[in-house]
Amino acid sequence: ASAIDTIGHVEQFLALHLKGQRTALADAPRCRVFLTGENRWEELDRWPHPQAVVSPWYLASNGDARGLRGSGQLIGDSGRGEGSDTFVHDPNQPSRDMSNLAMFAWADPPLDCRYLQRRDDTLVYTSLPLRRPLFVSGRYRLWLFVSSDRPDTDLYVTLSDVHPDGRAITLAATNEPPAGLRLRYRQGPQP
């Protein structure tokens, strides 16, 4: 039900905005959103969804959130995160997911990202199973305090939906080229 003719949609968009041709998009609402839990499309005049509210979640662990076997927890409104985690990165064995969802919306990246989460140079924070559906709309934001003993470090953040069978399906990721966030140049061209 989520399939969309991406090429056709882009052609209609370009015809409307560049060629001045009247297409079906001329009268369409501002955005069309697929609700995965309900398996249906919803048309909205504004984004994020008007019913969306900010819900803070906190990172916590017992000092070792490395990989799926670690103690990383994602804690909802009822608690505050605490602790810190460390990992060793080997630049000869990078863990970056090379599928760029933002640039190639029609690409078919791996649906299950546990292959990255099994690594000891990846920190994983997972909530307890949800007791009721969680409606997610808009951008996610992460406040993170980081230190590195190297001149530069790249960070990648992925938000995943973990299914009852363990599959971790990527909902959003920092795949901005060439890196998620290059810490040395996070404020611009000067280190």
JSON list of C-alpha atoms in Angstrom, two decimals:
[
{"chain": "A", "resi": 1, "resn": "ALA", "atom": "CA", "xyz": [0.00, 0.00, 0.00]},
{"chain": "A", "resi": 2, "resn": "SER", "atom": "CA", "xyz": [2.98, 2.32, 0.44]},
{"chain": "A", "resi": 3, "resn": "ALA", "atom": "CA", "xyz": [4.14, 2.02, -3.17]},
{"chain": "A", "resi": 4, "resn": "ILE", "atom": "CA", "xyz": [4.27, 5.31, -5.02]},
{"chain": "A", "resi": 5, "resn": "ASP", "atom": "CA", "xyz": [5.25, 6.19, -8.57]},
{"chain": "A", "resi": 6, "resn": "THR", "atom": "CA", "xyz": [8.17, 8.41, -7.52]},
{"chain": "A", "resi": 7, "resn": "ILE", "atom": "CA", "xyz": [9.28, 9.22, -11.07]},
{"chain": "A", "resi": 8, "resn": "GLY", "atom": "CA", "xyz": [5.72, 10.13, -12.09]},
{"chain": "A", "resi": 9, "resn": "HIS", "atom": "CA", "xyz": [5.33, 12.32, -9.01]},
{"chain": "A", "resi": 10, "resn": "VAL", "atom": "CA", "xyz": [8.60, 14.16, -9.71]},
{"chain": "A", "resi": 11, "resn": "GLU", "atom": "CA", "xyz": [7.58, 14.66, -13.35]},
{"chain": "A", "resi": 12, "resn": "GLN", "atom": "CA", "xyz": [4.24, 16.19, -12.25]},
{"chain": "A", "resi": 13, "resn": "PHE", "atom": "CA", "xyz": [6.02, 18.42, -9.73]},
{"chain": "A", "resi": 14, "resn": "LEU", "atom": "CA", "xyz": [8.52, 19.68, -12.31]},
{"chain": "A", "resi": 15, "resn": "ALA", "atom": "CA", "xyz": [5.82, 20.19, -14.96]},
{"chain": "A", "resi": 16, "resn": "LEU", "atom": "CA", "xyz": [3.77, 22.25, -12.49]},
{"chain": "A", "resi": 17, "resn": "HIS", "atom": "CA", "xyz": [6.60, 24.36, -11.05]},
{"chain": "A", "resi": 18, "resn": "LEU", "atom": "CA", "xyz": [9.02, 24.67, -13.97]},
{"chain": "A", "resi": 19, "resn": "LYS", "atom": "CA", "xyz": [6.83, 24.41, -17.04]},
{"chain": "A", "resi": 20, "resn": "GLY", "atom": "CA", "xyz": [3.71, 26.04, -15.58]},
{"chain": "A", "resi": 21, "resn": "GLN", "atom": "CA", "xyz": [1.52, 23.10, -16.64]},
{"chain": "A", "resi": 22, "resn": "ARG", "atom": "CA", "xyz": [-1.52, 22.29, -14.53]},
{"chain": "A", "resi": 23, "resn": "THR", "atom": "CA", "xyz": [-1.08, 18.83, -13.03]},
{"chain": "A", "resi": 24, "resn": "ALA", "atom": "CA", "xyz": [-2.85, 16.83, -10.32]},
{"chain": "A", "resi": 25, "resn": "LEU", "atom": "CA", "xyz": [-0.43, 18.31, -7.79]},
{"chain": "A", "resi": 26, "resn": "ALA", "atom": "CA", "xyz": [-1.83, 21.82, -8.33]},
{"chain": "A", "resi": 27, "resn": "ASP", "atom": "CA", "xyz": [-4.82, 21.10, -6.09]},
{"chain": "A", "resi": 28, "resn": "ALA", "atom": "CA", "xyz": [-3.16, 18.54, -3.82]},
{"chain": "A", "resi": 29, "resn": "PRO", "atom": "CA", "xyz": [-2.55, 19.21, -0.11]},
{"chain": "A", "resi": 30, "resn": "ARG", "atom": "CA", "xyz": [0.95, 20.29, 0.89]},
{"chain": "A", "resi": 31, "resn": "CYS", "atom": "CA", "xyz": [2.12, 16.78, 1.81]},
{"chain": "A", "resi": 32, "resn": "ARG", "atom": "CA", "xyz": [1.15, 13.16, 1.57]},
{"chain": "A", "resi": 33, "resn": "VAL", "atom": "CA", "xyz": [2.31, 10.91, 4.40]},
{"chain": "A", "resi": 34, "resn": "PHE", "atom": "CA", "xyz": [2.25, 7.13, 4.67]},
{"chain": "A", "resi": 35, "resn": "LEU", "atom": "CA", "xyz": [1.23, 5.91, 8.13]},
{"chain": "A", "resi": 36, "resn": "THR", "atom": "CA", "xyz": [3.08, 2.61, 8.47]},
{"chain": "A", "resi": 37, "resn": "GLY", "atom": "CA", "xyz": [1.19, 1.30, 11.50]},
{"chain": "A", "resi": 38, "resn": "GLU", "atom": "CA", "xyz": [-2.16, 1.93, 9.79]},
{"chain": "A", "resi": 39, "resn": "ASN", "atom": "CA", "xyz": [-0.94, 0.97, 6.31]},
{"chain": "A", "resi": 40, "resn": "ARG", "atom": "CA", "xyz": [-2.55, 3.98, 4.65]},
{"chain": "A", "resi": 41, "resn": "TRP", "atom": "CA", "xyz": [-1.78, 7.37, 3.11]},
{"chain": "A", "resi": 42, "resn": "GLU", "atom": "CA", "xyz": [-2.89, 10.63, 4.73]},
{"chain": "A", "resi": 43, "resn": "GLU", "atom": "CA", "xyz": [-2.95, 14.03, 3.04]},
{"chain": "A", "resi": 44, "resn": "LEU", "atom": "CA", "xyz": [-2.01, 17.04, 5.18]},
{"chain": "A", "resi": 45, "resn": "ASP", "atom": "CA", "xyz": [-1.92, 20.79, 4.69]},
{"chain": "A", "resi": 46, "resn": "ARG", "atom": "CA", "xyz": [1.04, 21.18, 7.07]},
{"chain": "A", "resi": 47, "resn": "TRP", "atom": "CA", "xyz": [3.96, 19.18, 8.38]},
{"chain": "A", "resi": 48, "resn": "PRO", "atom": "CA", "xyz": [4.63, 17.77, 10.90]},
{"chain": "A", "resi": 49, "resn": "HIS", "atom": "CA", "xyz": [1.23, 16.26, 11.59]},
{"chain": "A", "resi": 50, "resn": "PRO", "atom": "CA", "xyz": [-1.00, 18.74, 13.49]},
{"chain": "A", "resi": 51, "resn": "GLN", "atom": "CA", "xyz": [-1.49, 16.21, 16.31]},
{"chain": "A", "resi": 52, "resn": "ALA", "atom": "CA", "xyz": [2.26, 15.68, 16.83]},
{"chain": "A", "resi": 53, "resn": "VAL", "atom": "CA", "xyz": [3.73, 16.65, 20.20]},
{"chain": "A", "resi": 54, "resn": "VAL", "atom": "CA", "xyz": [7.37, 16.72, 21.29]},
{"chain": "A", "resi": 55, "resn": "SER", "atom": "CA", "xyz": [8.17, 13.64, 23.36]},
{"chain": "A", "resi": 56, "resn": "PRO", "atom": "CA", "xyz": [11.61, 13.51, 24.97]},
{"chain": "A", "resi": 57, "resn": "TRP", "atom": "CA", "xyz": [13.45, 10.20, 25.19]},
{"chain": "A", "resi": 58, "resn": "TYR", "atom": "CA", "xyz": [16.77, 9.73, 27.00]},
{"chain": "A", "resi": 59, "resn": "LEU", "atom": "CA", "xyz": [19.83, 7.55, 26.40]},
{"chain": "A", "resi": 60, "resn": "ALA", "atom": "CA", "xyz": [21.02, 5.41, 29.31]},
{"chain": "A", "resi": 61, "resn": "SER", "atom": "CA", "xyz": [23.24, 2.37, 29.89]},
{"chain": "A", "resi": 62, "resn": "ASN", "atom": "CA", "xyz": [25.36, 0.59, 32.45]},
{"chain": "A", "resi": 63, "resn": "GLY", "atom": "CA", "xyz": [28.44, 1.98, 30.70]},
{"chain": "A", "resi": 64, "resn": "ASP", "atom": "CA", "xyz": [28.45, -0.36, 27.70]},
{"chain": "A", "resi": 65, "resn": "ALA", "atom": "CA", "xyz": [25.89, 0.27, 24.96]},
{"chain": "A", "resi": 66, "resn": "ARG", "atom": "CA", "xyz": [28.09, -1.35, 22.30]},
{"chain": "A", "resi": 67, "resn": "GLY", "atom": "CA", "xyz": [26.06, -3.39, 19.84]},
{"chain": "A", "resi": 68, "resn": "LEU", "atom": "CA", "xyz": [22.86, -5.32, 20.37]},
{"chain": "A", "resi": 69, "resn": "ARG", "atom": "CA", "xyz": [24.38, -7.20, 23.32]},
{"chain": "A", "resi": 70, "resn": "GLY", "atom": "CA", "xyz": [25.08, -3.93, 25.18]},
{"chain": "A", "resi": 71, "resn": "SER", "atom": "CA", "xyz": [23.03, -2.35, 27.96]},
{"chain": "A", "resi": 72, "resn": "GLY", "atom": "CA", "xyz": [21.87, 0.72, 25.98]},
{"chain": "A", "resi": 73, "resn": "GLN", "atom": "CA", "xyz": [18.36, 1.82, 26.85]},
{"chain": "A", "resi": 74, "resn": "LEU", "atom": "CA", "xyz": [16.05, 4.44, 25.40]},
{"chain": "A", "resi": 75, "resn": "ILE", "atom": "CA", "xyz": [13.92, 5.78, 28.27]},
{"chain": "A", "resi": 76, "resn": "GLY", "atom": "CA", "xyz": [10.65, 7.65, 27.74]},
{"chain": "A", "resi": 77, "resn": "ASP", "atom": "CA", "xyz": [9.21, 10.58, 29.70]},
{"chain": "A", "resi": 78, "resn": "SER", "atom": "CA", "xyz": [9.24, 8.65, 32.96]},
{"chain": "A", "resi": 79, "resn": "GLY", "atom": "CA", "xyz": [12.99, 8.81, 33.46]},
{"chain": "A", "resi": 80, "resn": "ARG", "atom": "CA", "xyz": [16.23, 10.59, 32.69]},
{"chain": "A", "resi": 81, "resn": "GLY", "atom": "CA", "xyz": [19.21, 9.15, 30.89]},
{"chain": "A", "resi": 82, "resn": "GLU", "atom": "CA", "xyz": [22.48, 8.74, 32.69]},
{"chain": "A", "resi": 83, "resn": "GLY", "atom": "CA", "xyz": [25.94, 7.35, 32.24]},
{"chain": "A", "resi": 84, "resn": "SER", "atom": "CA", "xyz": [28.37, 7.41, 29.38]},
{"chain": "A", "resi": 85, "resn": "ASP", "atom": "CA", "xyz": [29.53, 4.95, 26.77]},
{"chain": "A", "resi": 86, "resn": "THR", "atom": "CA", "xyz": [32.76, 4.47, 24.88]},
{"chain": "A", "resi": 87, "resn": "PHE", "atom": "CA", "xyz": [33.82, 2.52, 21.84]},
{"chain": "A", "resi": 88, "resn": "VAL", "atom": "CA", "xyz": [36.92, 2.03, 19.75]},
{"chain": "A", "resi": 89, "resn": "HIS", "atom": "CA", "xyz": [36.65, 2.81, 16.07]},
{"chain": "A", "resi": 90, "resn": "ASP", "atom": "CA", "xyz": [38.92, 1.21, 13.49]},
{"chain": "A", "resi": 91, "resn": "PRO", "atom": "CA", "xyz": [38.96, 3.40, 10.35]},
{"chain": "A", "resi": 92, "resn": "ASN", "atom": "CA", "xyz": [40.01, 0.34, 8.34]},
{"chain": "A", "resi": 93, "resn": "GLN", "atom": "CA", "xyz": [36.71, -1.33, 9.27]},
{"chain": "A", "resi": 94, "resn": "PRO", "atom": "CA", "xyz": [34.08, 1.44, 9.00]},
{"chain": "A", "resi": 95, "resn": "SER", "atom": "CA", "xyz": [30.53, 0.72, 10.09]},
{"chain": "A", "resi": 96, "resn": "ARG", "atom": "CA", "xyz": [28.79, 3.31, 7.92]},
{"chain": "A", "resi": 97, "resn": "ASP", "atom": "CA", "xyz": [25.67, 2.25, 6.05]},
{"chain": "A", "resi": 98, "resn": "MET", "atom": "CA", "xyz": [26.32, 3.34, 2.47]},
{"chain": "A", "resi": 99, "resn": "SER", "atom": "CA", "xyz": [22.66, 3.51, 1.42]},
{"chain": "A", "resi": 100, "resn": "ASN", "atom": "CA", "xyz": [21.68, 7.17, 1.32]},
{"chain": "A", "resi": 101, "resn": "LEU", "atom": "CA", "xyz": [17.92, 7.32, 1.78]},
{"chain": "A", "resi": 102, "resn": "ALA", "atom": "CA", "xyz": [17.76, 11.10, 1.39]},
{"chain": "A", "resi": 103, "resn": "MET", "atom": "CA", "xyz": [19.44, 11.22, -2.01]},
{"chain": "A", "resi": 104, "resn": "PHE", "atom": "CA", "xyz": [17.95, 8.07, -3.51]},
{"chain": "A", "resi": 105, "resn": "ALA", "atom": "CA", "xyz": [14.34, 7.91, -2.34]},
{"chain": "A", "resi": 106, "resn": "TRP", "atom": "CA", "xyz": [13.58, 5.15, -4.85]},
{"chain": "A", "resi": 107, "resn": "ALA", "atom": "CA", "xyz": [16.56, 3.00, -3.78]},
{"chain": "A", "resi": 108, "resn": "ASP", "atom": "CA", "xyz": [16.01, -0.31, -2.03]},
{"chain": "A", "resi": 109, "resn": "PRO", "atom": "CA", "xyz": [18.30, -0.24, 1.02]},
{"chain": "A", "resi": 110, "resn": "PRO", "atom": "CA", "xyz": [18.50, -3.18, 3.42]},
{"chain": "A", "resi": 111, "resn": "LEU", "atom": "CA", "xyz": [15.28, -3.30, 5.42]},
{"chain": "A", "resi": 112, "resn": "ASP", "atom": "CA", "xyz": [16.88, -4.79, 8.54]},
{"chain": "A", "resi": 113, "resn": "CYS", "atom": "CA", "xyz": [19.78, -2.75, 9.97]},
{"chain": "A", "resi": 114, "resn": "ARG", "atom": "CA", "xyz": [20.80, -5.25, 12.67]},
{"chain": "A", "resi": 115, "resn": "TYR", "atom": "CA", "xyz": [23.90, -6.02, 10.61]},
{"chain": "A", "resi": 116, "resn": "LEU", "atom": "CA", "xyz": [25.20, -2.59, 11.74]},
{"chain": "A", "resi": 117, "resn": "GLN", "atom": "CA", "xyz": [23.83, -2.85, 15.26]},
{"chain": "A", "resi": 118, "resn": "ARG", "atom": "CA", "xyz": [25.72, -6.09, 15.95]},
{"chain": "A", "resi": 119, "resn": "ARG", "atom": "CA", "xyz": [29.06, -4.28, 15.73]},
{"chain": "A", "resi": 120, "resn": "ASP", "atom": "CA", "xyz": [31.01, -3.31, 18.86]},
{"chain": "A", "resi": 121, "resn": "ASP", "atom": "CA", "xyz": [31.81, 0.11, 17.35]},
{"chain": "A", "resi": 122, "resn": "THR", "atom": "CA", "xyz": [28.11, 0.99, 17.17]},
{"chain": "A", "resi": 123, "resn": "LEU", "atom": "CA", "xyz": [26.19, 2.22, 20.21]},
{"chain": "A", "resi": 124, "resn": "VAL", "atom": "CA", "xyz": [22.60, 0.94, 20.38]},
{"chain": "A", "resi": 125, "resn": "TYR", "atom": "CA", "xyz": [19.86, 2.28, 22.66]},
{"chain": "A", "resi": 126, "resn": "THR", "atom": "CA", "xyz": [16.51, 0.45, 22.60]},
{"chain": "A", "resi": 127, "resn": "SER", "atom": "CA", "xyz": [13.28, 1.14, 24.47]},
{"chain": "A", "resi": 128, "resn": "LEU", "atom": "CA", "xyz": [11.17, -1.48, 26.16]},
{"chain": "A", "resi": 129, "resn": "PRO", "atom": "CA", "xyz": [8.39, -2.81, 23.93]},
{"chain": "A", "resi": 130, "resn": "LEU", "atom": "CA", "xyz": [5.73, -0.13, 23.54]},
{"chain": "A", "resi": 131, "resn": "ARG", "atom": "CA", "xyz": [2.42, -0.79, 25.28]},
{"chain": "A", "resi": 132, "resn": "ARG", "atom": "CA", "xyz": [0.48, 1.24, 22.71]},
{"chain": "A", "resi": 133, "resn": "PRO", "atom": "CA", "xyz": [1.21, 2.55, 19.23]},
{"chain": "A", "resi": 134, "resn": "LEU", "atom": "CA", "xyz": [3.57, 5.53, 19.03]},
{"chain": "A", "resi": 135, "resn": "PHE", "atom": "CA", "xyz": [2.74, 8.14, 16.42]},
{"chain": "A", "resi": 136, "resn": "VAL", "atom": "CA", "xyz": [5.98, 9.62, 15.00]},
{"chain": "A", "resi": 137, "resn": "SER", "atom": "CA", "xyz": [5.80, 12.69, 12.76]},
{"chain": "A", "resi": 138, "resn": "GLY", "atom": "CA", "xyz": [8.33, 15.36, 11.84]},
{"chain": "A", "resi": 139, "resn": "ARG", "atom": "CA", "xyz": [12.04, 15.52, 12.43]},
{"chain": "A", "resi": 140, "resn": "TYR", "atom": "CA", "xyz": [13.88, 13.88, 15.25]},
{"chain": "A", "resi": 141, "resn": "ARG", "atom": "CA", "xyz": [16.46, 15.81, 17.23]},
{"chain": "A", "resi": 142, "resn": "LEU", "atom": "CA", "xyz": [19.31, 14.50, 19.37]},
{"chain": "A", "resi": 143, "resn": "TRP", "atom": "CA", "xyz": [21.26, 16.41, 22.01]},
{"chain": "A", "resi": 144, "resn": "LEU", "atom": "CA", "xyz": [24.48, 14.54, 22.55]},
{"chain": "A", "resi": 145, "resn": "PHE", "atom": "CA", "xyz": [27.68, 15.32, 24.45]},
{"chain": "A", "resi": 146, "resn": "VAL", "atom": "CA", "xyz": [30.68, 13.78, 22.71]},
{"chain": "A", "resi": 147, "resn": "SER", "atom": "CA", "xyz": [34.42, 13.69, 23.24]},
{"chain": "A", "resi": 148, "resn": "SER", "atom": "CA", "xyz": [37.03, 12.05, 21.06]},
{"chain": "A", "resi": 149, "resn": "ASP", "atom": "CA", "xyz": [40.75, 11.45, 21.44]},
{"chain": "A", "resi": 150, "resn": "ARG", "atom": "CA", "xyz": [41.25, 11.88, 17.67]},
{"chain": "A", "resi": 151, "resn": "PRO", "atom": "CA", "xyz": [41.55, 15.02, 15.49]},
{"chain": "A", "resi": 152, "resn": "ASP", "atom": "CA", "xyz": [38.24, 14.25, 13.78]},
{"chain": "A", "resi": 153, "resn": "THR", "atom": "CA", "xyz": [35.26, 11.98, 14.25]},
{"chain": "A", "resi": 154, "resn": "ASP", "atom": "CA", "xyz": [32.17, 11.28, 12.14]},
{"chain": "A", "resi": 155, "resn": "LEU", "atom": "CA", "xyz": [28.83, 10.50, 13.80]},
{"chain": "A", "resi": 156, "resn": "TYR", "atom": "CA", "xyz": [25.87, 8.75, 12.24]},
{"chain": "A", "resi": 157, "resn": "VAL", "atom": "CA", "xyz": [22.51, 8.52, 13.98]},
{"chain": "A", "resi": 158, "resn": "THR", "atom": "CA", "xyz": [19.72, 6.18, 12.95]},
{"chain": "A", "resi": 159, "resn": "LEU", "atom": "CA", "xyz": [16.20, 5.93, 14.31]},
{"chain": "A", "resi": 160, "resn": "SER", "atom": "CA", "xyz": [14.76, 2.44, 13.90]},
{"chain": "A", "resi": 161, "resn": "ASP", "atom": "CA", "xyz": [11.49, 0.66, 14.53]},
{"chain": "A", "resi": 162, "resn": "VAL", "atom": "CA", "xyz": [12.27, -2.66, 16.24]},
{"chain": "A", "resi": 163, "resn": "HIS", "atom": "CA", "xyz": [9.67, -5.30, 15.40]},
{"chain": "A", "resi": 164, "resn": "PRO", "atom": "CA", "xyz": [8.64, -8.15, 17.74]},
{"chain": "A", "resi": 165, "resn": "ASP", "atom": "CA", "xyz": [10.80, -10.57, 15.71]},
{"chain": "A", "resi": 166, "resn": "GLY", "atom": "CA", "xyz": [13.87, -8.34, 16.27]},
{"chain": "A", "resi": 167, "resn": "ARG", "atom": "CA", "xyz": [14.10, -6.70, 12.85]},
{"chain": "A", "resi": 168, "resn": "ALA", "atom": "CA", "xyz": [15.27, -3.08, 13.12]},
{"chain": "A", "resi": 169, "resn": "ILE", "atom": "CA", "xyz": [13.71, -1.07, 10.29]},
{"chain": "A", "resi": 170, "resn": "THR", "atom": "CA", "xyz": [15.30, 2.34, 9.64]},
{"chain": "A", "resi": 171, "resn": "LEU", "atom": "CA", "xyz": [12.83, 5.22, 9.93]},
{"chain": "A", "resi": 172, "resn": "ALA", "atom": "CA", "xyz": [15.32, 8.08, 9.67]},
{"chain": "A", "resi": 173, "resn": "ALA", "atom": "CA", "xyz": [19.07, 8.48, 9.39]},
{"chain": "A", "resi": 174, "resn": "THR", "atom": "CA", "xyz": [21.78, 11.13, 9.12]},
{"chain": "A", "resi": 175, "resn": "ASN", "atom": "CA", "xyz": [23.02, 10.32, 5.65]},
{"chain": "A", "resi": 176, "resn": "GLU", "atom": "CA", "xyz": [24.04, 13.81, 4.61]},
{"chain": "A", "resi": 177, "resn": "PRO", "atom": "CA", "xyz": [26.95, 13.62, 2.17]},
{"chain": "A", "resi": 178, "resn": "PRO", "atom": "CA", "xyz": [29.76, 13.02, 2.75]},
{"chain": "A", "resi": 179, "resn": "ALA", "atom": "CA", "xyz": [29.12, 12.15, 6.42]},
{"chain": "A", "resi": 180, "resn": "GLY", "atom": "CA", "xyz": [26.39, 12.20, 9.03]},
{"chain": "A", "resi": 181, "resn": "LEU", "atom": "CA", "xyz": [28.14, 14.79, 11.17]},
{"chain": "A", "resi": 182, "resn": "ARG", "atom": "CA", "xyz": [31.85, 15.49, 10.86]},
{"chain": "A", "resi": 183, "resn": "LEU", "atom": "CA", "xyz": [32.69, 16.84, 14.32]},
{"chain": "A", "resi": 184, "resn": "ARG", "atom": "CA", "xyz": [35.82, 18.74, 13.33]},
{"chain": "A", "resi": 185, "resn": "TYR", "atom": "CA", "xyz": [33.85, 20.80, 10.79]},
{"chain": "A", "resi": 186, "resn": "ARG", "atom": "CA", "xyz": [30.44, 20.89, 12.50]},
{"chain": "A", "resi": 187, "resn": "GLN", "atom": "CA", "xyz": [30.40, 24.72, 12.58]},
{"chain": "A", "resi": 188, "resn": "GLY", "atom": "CA", "xyz": [31.47, 25.22, 8.95]},
{"chain": "A", "resi": 189, "resn": "PRO", "atom": "CA", "xyz": [34.64, 25.12, 6.83]},
{"chain": "A", "resi": 190, "resn": "GLN", "atom": "CA", "xyz": [37.04, 26.00, 9.68]},
{"chain": "A", "resi": 191, "resn": "PRO", "atom": "CA", "xyz": [37.96, 23.26, 12.19]}
]
